[in-house]
mmCIF file of C-alpha atoms in Angstrom:
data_model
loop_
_atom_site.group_PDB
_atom_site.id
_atom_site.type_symbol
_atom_site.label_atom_id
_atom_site.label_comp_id
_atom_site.label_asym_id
_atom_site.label_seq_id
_atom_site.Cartn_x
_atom_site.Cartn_y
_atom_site.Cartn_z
ATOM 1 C CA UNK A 3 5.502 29.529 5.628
ATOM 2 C CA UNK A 4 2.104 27.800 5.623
ATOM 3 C CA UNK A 5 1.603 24.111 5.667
ATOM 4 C CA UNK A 6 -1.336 22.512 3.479
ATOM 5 C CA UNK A 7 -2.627 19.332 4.261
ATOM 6 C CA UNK A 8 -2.481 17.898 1.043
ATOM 7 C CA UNK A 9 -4.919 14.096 1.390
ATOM 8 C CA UNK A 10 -7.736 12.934 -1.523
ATOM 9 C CA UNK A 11 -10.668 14.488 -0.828
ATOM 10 C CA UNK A 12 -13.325 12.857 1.385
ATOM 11 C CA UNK A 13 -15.942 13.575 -0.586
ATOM 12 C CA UNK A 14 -16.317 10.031 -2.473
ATOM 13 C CA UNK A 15 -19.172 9.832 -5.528
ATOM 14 C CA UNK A 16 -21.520 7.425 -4.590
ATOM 15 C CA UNK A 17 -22.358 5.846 -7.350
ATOM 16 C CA UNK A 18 -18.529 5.266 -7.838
ATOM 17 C CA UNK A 19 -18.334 3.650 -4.742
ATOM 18 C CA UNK A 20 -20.956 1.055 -5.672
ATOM 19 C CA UNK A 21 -19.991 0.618 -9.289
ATOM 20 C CA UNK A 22 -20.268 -2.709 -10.734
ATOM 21 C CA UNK A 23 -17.043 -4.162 -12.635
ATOM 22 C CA UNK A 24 -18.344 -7.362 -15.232
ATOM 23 C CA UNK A 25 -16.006 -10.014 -15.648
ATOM 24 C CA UNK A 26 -15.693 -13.239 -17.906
ATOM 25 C CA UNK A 27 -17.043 -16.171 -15.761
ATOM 26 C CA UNK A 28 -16.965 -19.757 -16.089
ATOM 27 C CA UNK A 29 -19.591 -21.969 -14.434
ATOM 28 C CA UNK A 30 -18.503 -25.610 -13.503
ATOM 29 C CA UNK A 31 -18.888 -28.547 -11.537
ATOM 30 C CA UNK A 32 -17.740 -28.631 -8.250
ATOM 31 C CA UNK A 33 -15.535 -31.351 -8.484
ATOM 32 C CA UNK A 34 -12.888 -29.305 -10.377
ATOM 33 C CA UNK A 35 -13.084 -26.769 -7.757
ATOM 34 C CA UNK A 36 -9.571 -26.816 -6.911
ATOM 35 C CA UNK A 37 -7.468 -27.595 -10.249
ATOM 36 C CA UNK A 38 -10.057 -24.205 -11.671
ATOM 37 C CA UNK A 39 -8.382 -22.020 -9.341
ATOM 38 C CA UNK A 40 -4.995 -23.216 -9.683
ATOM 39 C CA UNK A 41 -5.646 -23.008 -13.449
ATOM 40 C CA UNK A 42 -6.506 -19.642 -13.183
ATOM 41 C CA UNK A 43 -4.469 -18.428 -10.877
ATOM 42 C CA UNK A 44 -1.583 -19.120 -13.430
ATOM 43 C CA UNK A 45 -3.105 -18.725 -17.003
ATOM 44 C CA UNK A 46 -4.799 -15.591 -15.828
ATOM 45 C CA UNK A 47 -3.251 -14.152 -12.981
ATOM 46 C CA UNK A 48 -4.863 -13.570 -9.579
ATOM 47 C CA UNK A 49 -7.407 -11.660 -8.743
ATOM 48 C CA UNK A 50 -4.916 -9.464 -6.061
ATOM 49 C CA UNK A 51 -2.729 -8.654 -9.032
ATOM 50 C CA UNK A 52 -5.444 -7.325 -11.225
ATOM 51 C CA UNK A 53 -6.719 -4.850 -8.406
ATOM 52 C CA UNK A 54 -9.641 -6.762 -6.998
ATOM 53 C CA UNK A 55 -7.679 -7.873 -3.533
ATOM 54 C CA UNK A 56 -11.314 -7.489 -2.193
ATOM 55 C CA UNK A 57 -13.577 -9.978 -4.115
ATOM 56 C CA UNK A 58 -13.280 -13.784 -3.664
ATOM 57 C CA UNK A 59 -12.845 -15.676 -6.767
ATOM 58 C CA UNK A 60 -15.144 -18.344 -6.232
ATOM 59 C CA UNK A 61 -18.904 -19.219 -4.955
ATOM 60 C CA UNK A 62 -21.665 -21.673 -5.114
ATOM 61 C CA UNK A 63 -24.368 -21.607 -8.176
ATOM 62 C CA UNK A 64 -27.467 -19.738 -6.678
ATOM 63 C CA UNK A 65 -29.300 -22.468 -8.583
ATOM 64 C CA UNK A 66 -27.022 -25.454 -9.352
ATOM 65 C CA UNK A 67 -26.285 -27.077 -5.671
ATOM 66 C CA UNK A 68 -23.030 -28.995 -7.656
ATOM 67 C CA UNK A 69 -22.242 -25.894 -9.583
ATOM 68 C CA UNK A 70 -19.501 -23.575 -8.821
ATOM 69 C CA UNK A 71 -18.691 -19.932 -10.539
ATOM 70 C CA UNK A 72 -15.523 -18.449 -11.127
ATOM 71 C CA UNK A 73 -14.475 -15.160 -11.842
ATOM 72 C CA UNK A 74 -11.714 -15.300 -14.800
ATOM 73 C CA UNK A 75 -10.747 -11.863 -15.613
ATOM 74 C CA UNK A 76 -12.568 -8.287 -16.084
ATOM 75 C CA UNK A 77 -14.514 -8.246 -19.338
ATOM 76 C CA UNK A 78 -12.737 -5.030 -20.383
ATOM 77 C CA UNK A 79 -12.022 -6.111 -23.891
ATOM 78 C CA UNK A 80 -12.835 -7.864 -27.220
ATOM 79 C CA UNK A 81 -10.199 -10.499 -26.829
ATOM 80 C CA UNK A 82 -12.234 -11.472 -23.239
ATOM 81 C CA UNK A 83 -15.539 -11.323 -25.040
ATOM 82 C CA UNK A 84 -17.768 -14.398 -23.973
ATOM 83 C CA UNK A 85 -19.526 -14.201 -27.597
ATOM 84 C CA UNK A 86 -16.341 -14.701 -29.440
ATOM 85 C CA UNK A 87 -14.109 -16.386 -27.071
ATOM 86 C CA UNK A 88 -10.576 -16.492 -27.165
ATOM 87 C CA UNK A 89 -8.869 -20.102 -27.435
ATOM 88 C CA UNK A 90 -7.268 -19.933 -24.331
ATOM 89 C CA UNK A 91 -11.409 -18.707 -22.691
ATOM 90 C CA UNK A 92 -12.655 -21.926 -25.105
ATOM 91 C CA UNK A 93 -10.343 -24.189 -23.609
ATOM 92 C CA UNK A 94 -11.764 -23.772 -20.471
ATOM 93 C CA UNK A 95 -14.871 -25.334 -21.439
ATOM 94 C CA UNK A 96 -13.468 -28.121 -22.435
ATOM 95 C CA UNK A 97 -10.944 -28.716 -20.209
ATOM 96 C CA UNK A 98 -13.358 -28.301 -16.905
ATOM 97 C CA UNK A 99 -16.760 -29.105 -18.943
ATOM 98 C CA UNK A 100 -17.706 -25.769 -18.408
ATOM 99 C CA UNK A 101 -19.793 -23.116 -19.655
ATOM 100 C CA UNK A 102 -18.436 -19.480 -20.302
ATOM 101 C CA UNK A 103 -20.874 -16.102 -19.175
ATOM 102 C CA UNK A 104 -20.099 -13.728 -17.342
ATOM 103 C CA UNK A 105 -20.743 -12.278 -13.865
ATOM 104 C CA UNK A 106 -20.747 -8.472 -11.752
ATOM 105 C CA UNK A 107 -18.941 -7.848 -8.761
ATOM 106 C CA UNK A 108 -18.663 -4.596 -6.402
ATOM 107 C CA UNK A 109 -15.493 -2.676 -8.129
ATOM 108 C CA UNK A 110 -13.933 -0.791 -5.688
ATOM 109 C CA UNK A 111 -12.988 -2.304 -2.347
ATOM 110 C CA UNK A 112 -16.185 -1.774 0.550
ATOM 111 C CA UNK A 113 -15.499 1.309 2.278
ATOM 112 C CA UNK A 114 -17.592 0.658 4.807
ATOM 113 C CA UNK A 115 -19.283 -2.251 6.792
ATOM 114 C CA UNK A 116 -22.980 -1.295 5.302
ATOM 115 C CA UNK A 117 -21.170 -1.564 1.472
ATOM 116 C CA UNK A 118 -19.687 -4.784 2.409
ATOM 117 C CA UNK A 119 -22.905 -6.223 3.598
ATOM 118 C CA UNK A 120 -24.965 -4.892 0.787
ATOM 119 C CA UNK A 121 -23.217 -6.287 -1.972
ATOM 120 C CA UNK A 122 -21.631 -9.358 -0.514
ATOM 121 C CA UNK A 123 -24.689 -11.069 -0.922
ATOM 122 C CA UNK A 124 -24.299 -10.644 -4.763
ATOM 123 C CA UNK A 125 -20.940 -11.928 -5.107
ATOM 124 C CA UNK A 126 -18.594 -12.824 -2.187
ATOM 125 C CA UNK A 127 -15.950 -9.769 -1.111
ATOM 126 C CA UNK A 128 -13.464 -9.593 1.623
ATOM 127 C CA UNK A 129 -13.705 -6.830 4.084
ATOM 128 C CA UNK A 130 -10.238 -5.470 5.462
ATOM 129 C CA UNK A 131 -11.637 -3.762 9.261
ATOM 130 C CA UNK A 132 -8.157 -1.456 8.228
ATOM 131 C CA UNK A 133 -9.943 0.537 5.363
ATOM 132 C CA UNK A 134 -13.086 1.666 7.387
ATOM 133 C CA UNK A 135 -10.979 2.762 10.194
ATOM 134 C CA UNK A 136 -8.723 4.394 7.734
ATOM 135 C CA UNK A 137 -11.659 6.318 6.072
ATOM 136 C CA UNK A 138 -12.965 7.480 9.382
ATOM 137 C CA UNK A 139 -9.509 9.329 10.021
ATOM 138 C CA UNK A 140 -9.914 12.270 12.183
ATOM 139 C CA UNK A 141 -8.331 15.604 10.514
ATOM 140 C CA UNK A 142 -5.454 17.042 11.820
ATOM 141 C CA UNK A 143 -5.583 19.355 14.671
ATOM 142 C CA UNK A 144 -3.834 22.612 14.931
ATOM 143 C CA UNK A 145 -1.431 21.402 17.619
ATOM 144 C CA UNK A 146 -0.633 18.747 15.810
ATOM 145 C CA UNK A 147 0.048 21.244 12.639
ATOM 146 C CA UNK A 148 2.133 23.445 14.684
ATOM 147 C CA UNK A 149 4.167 21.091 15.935
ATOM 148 C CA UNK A 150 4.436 19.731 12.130
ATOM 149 C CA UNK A 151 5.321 23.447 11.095
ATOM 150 C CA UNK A 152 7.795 23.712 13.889
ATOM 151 C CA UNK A 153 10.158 20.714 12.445
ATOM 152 C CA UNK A 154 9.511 21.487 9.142
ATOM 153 C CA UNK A 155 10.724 25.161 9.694
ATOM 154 C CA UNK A 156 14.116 23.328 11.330
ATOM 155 C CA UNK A 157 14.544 21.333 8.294
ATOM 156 C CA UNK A 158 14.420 24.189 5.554
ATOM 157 C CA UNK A 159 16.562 25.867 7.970
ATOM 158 C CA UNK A 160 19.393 23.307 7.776
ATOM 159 C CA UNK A 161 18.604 22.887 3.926
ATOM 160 C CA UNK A 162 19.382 26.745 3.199
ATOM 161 C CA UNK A 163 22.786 26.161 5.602
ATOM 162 C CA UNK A 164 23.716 23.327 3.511
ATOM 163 C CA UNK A 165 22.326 24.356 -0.146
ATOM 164 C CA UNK A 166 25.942 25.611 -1.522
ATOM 165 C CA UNK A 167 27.532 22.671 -0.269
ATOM 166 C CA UNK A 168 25.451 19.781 -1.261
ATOM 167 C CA UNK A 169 24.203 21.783 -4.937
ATOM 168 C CA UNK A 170 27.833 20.518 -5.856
ATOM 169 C CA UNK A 171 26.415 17.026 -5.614
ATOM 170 C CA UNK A 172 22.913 16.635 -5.040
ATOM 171 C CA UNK A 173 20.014 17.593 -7.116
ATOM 172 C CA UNK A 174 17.588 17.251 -4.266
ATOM 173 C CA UNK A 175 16.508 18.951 -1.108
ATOM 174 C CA UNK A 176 18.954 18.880 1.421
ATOM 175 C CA UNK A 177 17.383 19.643 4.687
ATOM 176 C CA UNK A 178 15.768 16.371 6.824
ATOM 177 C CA UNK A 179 14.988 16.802 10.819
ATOM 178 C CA UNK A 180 14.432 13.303 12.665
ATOM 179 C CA UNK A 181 12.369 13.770 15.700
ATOM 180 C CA UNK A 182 11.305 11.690 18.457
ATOM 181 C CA UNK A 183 7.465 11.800 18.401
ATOM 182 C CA UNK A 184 7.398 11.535 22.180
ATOM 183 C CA UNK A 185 9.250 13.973 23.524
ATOM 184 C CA UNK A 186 8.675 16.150 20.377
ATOM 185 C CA UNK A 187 12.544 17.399 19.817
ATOM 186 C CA UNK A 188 14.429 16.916 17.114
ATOM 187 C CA UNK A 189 17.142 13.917 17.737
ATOM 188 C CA UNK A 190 19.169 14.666 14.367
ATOM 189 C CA UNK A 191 19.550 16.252 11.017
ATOM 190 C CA UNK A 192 20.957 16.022 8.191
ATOM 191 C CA UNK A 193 23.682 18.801 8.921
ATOM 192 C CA UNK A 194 27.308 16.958 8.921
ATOM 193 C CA UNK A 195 29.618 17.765 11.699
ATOM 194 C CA UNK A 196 33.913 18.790 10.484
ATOM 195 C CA UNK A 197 34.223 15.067 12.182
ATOM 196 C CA UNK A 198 31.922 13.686 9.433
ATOM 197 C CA UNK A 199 32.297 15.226 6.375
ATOM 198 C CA UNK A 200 35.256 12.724 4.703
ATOM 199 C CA UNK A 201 32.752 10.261 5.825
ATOM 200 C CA UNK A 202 29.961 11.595 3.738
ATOM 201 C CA UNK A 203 31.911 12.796 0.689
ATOM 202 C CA UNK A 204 32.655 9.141 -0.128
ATOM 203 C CA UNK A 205 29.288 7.391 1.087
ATOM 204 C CA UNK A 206 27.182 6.598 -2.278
ATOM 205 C CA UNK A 207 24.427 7.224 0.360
ATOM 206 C CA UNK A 208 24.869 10.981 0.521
ATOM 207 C CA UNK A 209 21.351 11.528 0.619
ATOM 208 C CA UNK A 210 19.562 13.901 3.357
ATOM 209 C CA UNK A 211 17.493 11.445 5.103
ATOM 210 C CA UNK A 212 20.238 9.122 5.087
ATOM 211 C CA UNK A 213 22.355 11.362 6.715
ATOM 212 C CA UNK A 214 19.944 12.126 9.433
ATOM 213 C CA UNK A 215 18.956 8.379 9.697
ATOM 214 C CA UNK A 216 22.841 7.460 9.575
ATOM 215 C CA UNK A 217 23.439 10.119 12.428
ATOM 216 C CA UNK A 218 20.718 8.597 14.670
ATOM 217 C CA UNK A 219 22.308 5.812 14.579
ATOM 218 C CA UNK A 220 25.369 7.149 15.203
ATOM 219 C CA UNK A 221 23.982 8.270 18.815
ATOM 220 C CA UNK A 222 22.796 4.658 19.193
ATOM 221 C CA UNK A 223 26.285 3.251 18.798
ATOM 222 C CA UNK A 224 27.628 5.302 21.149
ATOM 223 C CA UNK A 225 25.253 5.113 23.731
ATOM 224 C CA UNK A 226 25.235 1.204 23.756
ATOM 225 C CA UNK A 227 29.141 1.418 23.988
ATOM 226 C CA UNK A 228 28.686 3.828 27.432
ATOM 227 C CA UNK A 229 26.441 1.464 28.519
ATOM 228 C CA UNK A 230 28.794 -1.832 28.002
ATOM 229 C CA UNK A 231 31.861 0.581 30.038
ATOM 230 C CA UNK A 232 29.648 1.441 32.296
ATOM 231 C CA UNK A 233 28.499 -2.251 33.235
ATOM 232 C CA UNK A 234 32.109 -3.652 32.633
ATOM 233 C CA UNK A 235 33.139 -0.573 35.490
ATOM 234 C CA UNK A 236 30.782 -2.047 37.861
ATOM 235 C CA UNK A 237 31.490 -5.809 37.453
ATOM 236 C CA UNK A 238 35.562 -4.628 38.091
#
């Protein structure tokens, strides 16, 4: 058995990476600041839900100090194009005396601090610290992989013990190890003891991890209630 690290590739395209995604804009006066982003918000969804979490939808005019610009939605489309506006882009205008154009923003979320800082100036983004440590993951190292190997060894092992059984009623894999990263050993599996298995053959939960999950648990219970005799021993 060999284990394969199986992650997306760090090799990212730059250009990708600093790609350029235009959107319908509106330009407006400041004053409507907050009833344009409400407006928005509802009529065209926000900007988290249509996969730019990262830019902010709002800034200040670079040349209008009382003007503000708003990103509406990606210009991906002829119904969003600014040339032949839909009603519901026209209204807009009127309703916020507002002009219609349209505006580019960094695509992809900043990878790194350097992106973020390059192309913030342009339009405004939101940096999340989280991704750039995430992208600077070091790779796995071979104990780590062993120990990985190790576990996952156990848990095909139980899933060959139980494959007759559970084939009856499962169309899944059947062997799950849960181990205690400290210490390193397994603490259960999803192998069912004689005490169990009525238990198991009418729980709508008869899934693997369940089972191992379920049978952690187990161990909890009874260790508090050892602990509770124990302490109501000592208070006699």
């Amino acid at each position: 058995m060999e284990l394969v690290e199986v992650v997306a590739p760090e090799e990212f395209d730059a250009e990708a990476l600093e790609a350029q995604q235009r959107f319908v804009a509106l330009e407006f006066p400041a004053r409507f600041g907050s009833k344009v982003m409400k407006h928005l918000s509802a009529s065209f969804q926000p900007l988290t839900e249509l996969g730019f979490a990262h830019l902010k939808r709002l800034k200040k005019h670079a040349e209008s100090p009382k003007t503000l610009v708003a990103l509406v939605c990606p210009l991906n489309s002829d119904a969003h194009d600014t040339t032949e506006p839909s009603e519901e882009l026209e209204q807009l205008e009127t309703m916020f005396e507002a002009r219609l154009t349209t505006a580019d923003a960094l695509k992809l979320a900043p990878r790194t601090r350097e992106l973020f800082e390059k192309h913030t100036k342009h339009w405004p983004l939101i940096f999340h610290a989280s991704v750039e440590e995430a992208t600077a993951l070091p790779p796995i190292e071979d104990h780590e992989k062993e120990k990985m190997l190790k576990h996952l060894k156990s848990a095909v092992s139980v899933g060959e013990r139980l494959k007759e059984e559970r084939e009856q009623t499962l169309s899944c894999a059947w062997g799950c190890v849960v181990v205690d990263l400290e210490t390193d050993e397994p603490v259960a599996t999803s192998e069912v003891g004689e005490e169990l298995q009525a238990k198991y053959k009418f729980e709508t939960l008869y899934h693997p991890v369940m089972v191992a999950v379920d049978a952690v648990a187990e161990r909890d219970r009874r260790r508090e209630v050892e602990v509770q005799e124990k302490a109501s021993k000592k208070q006699k």
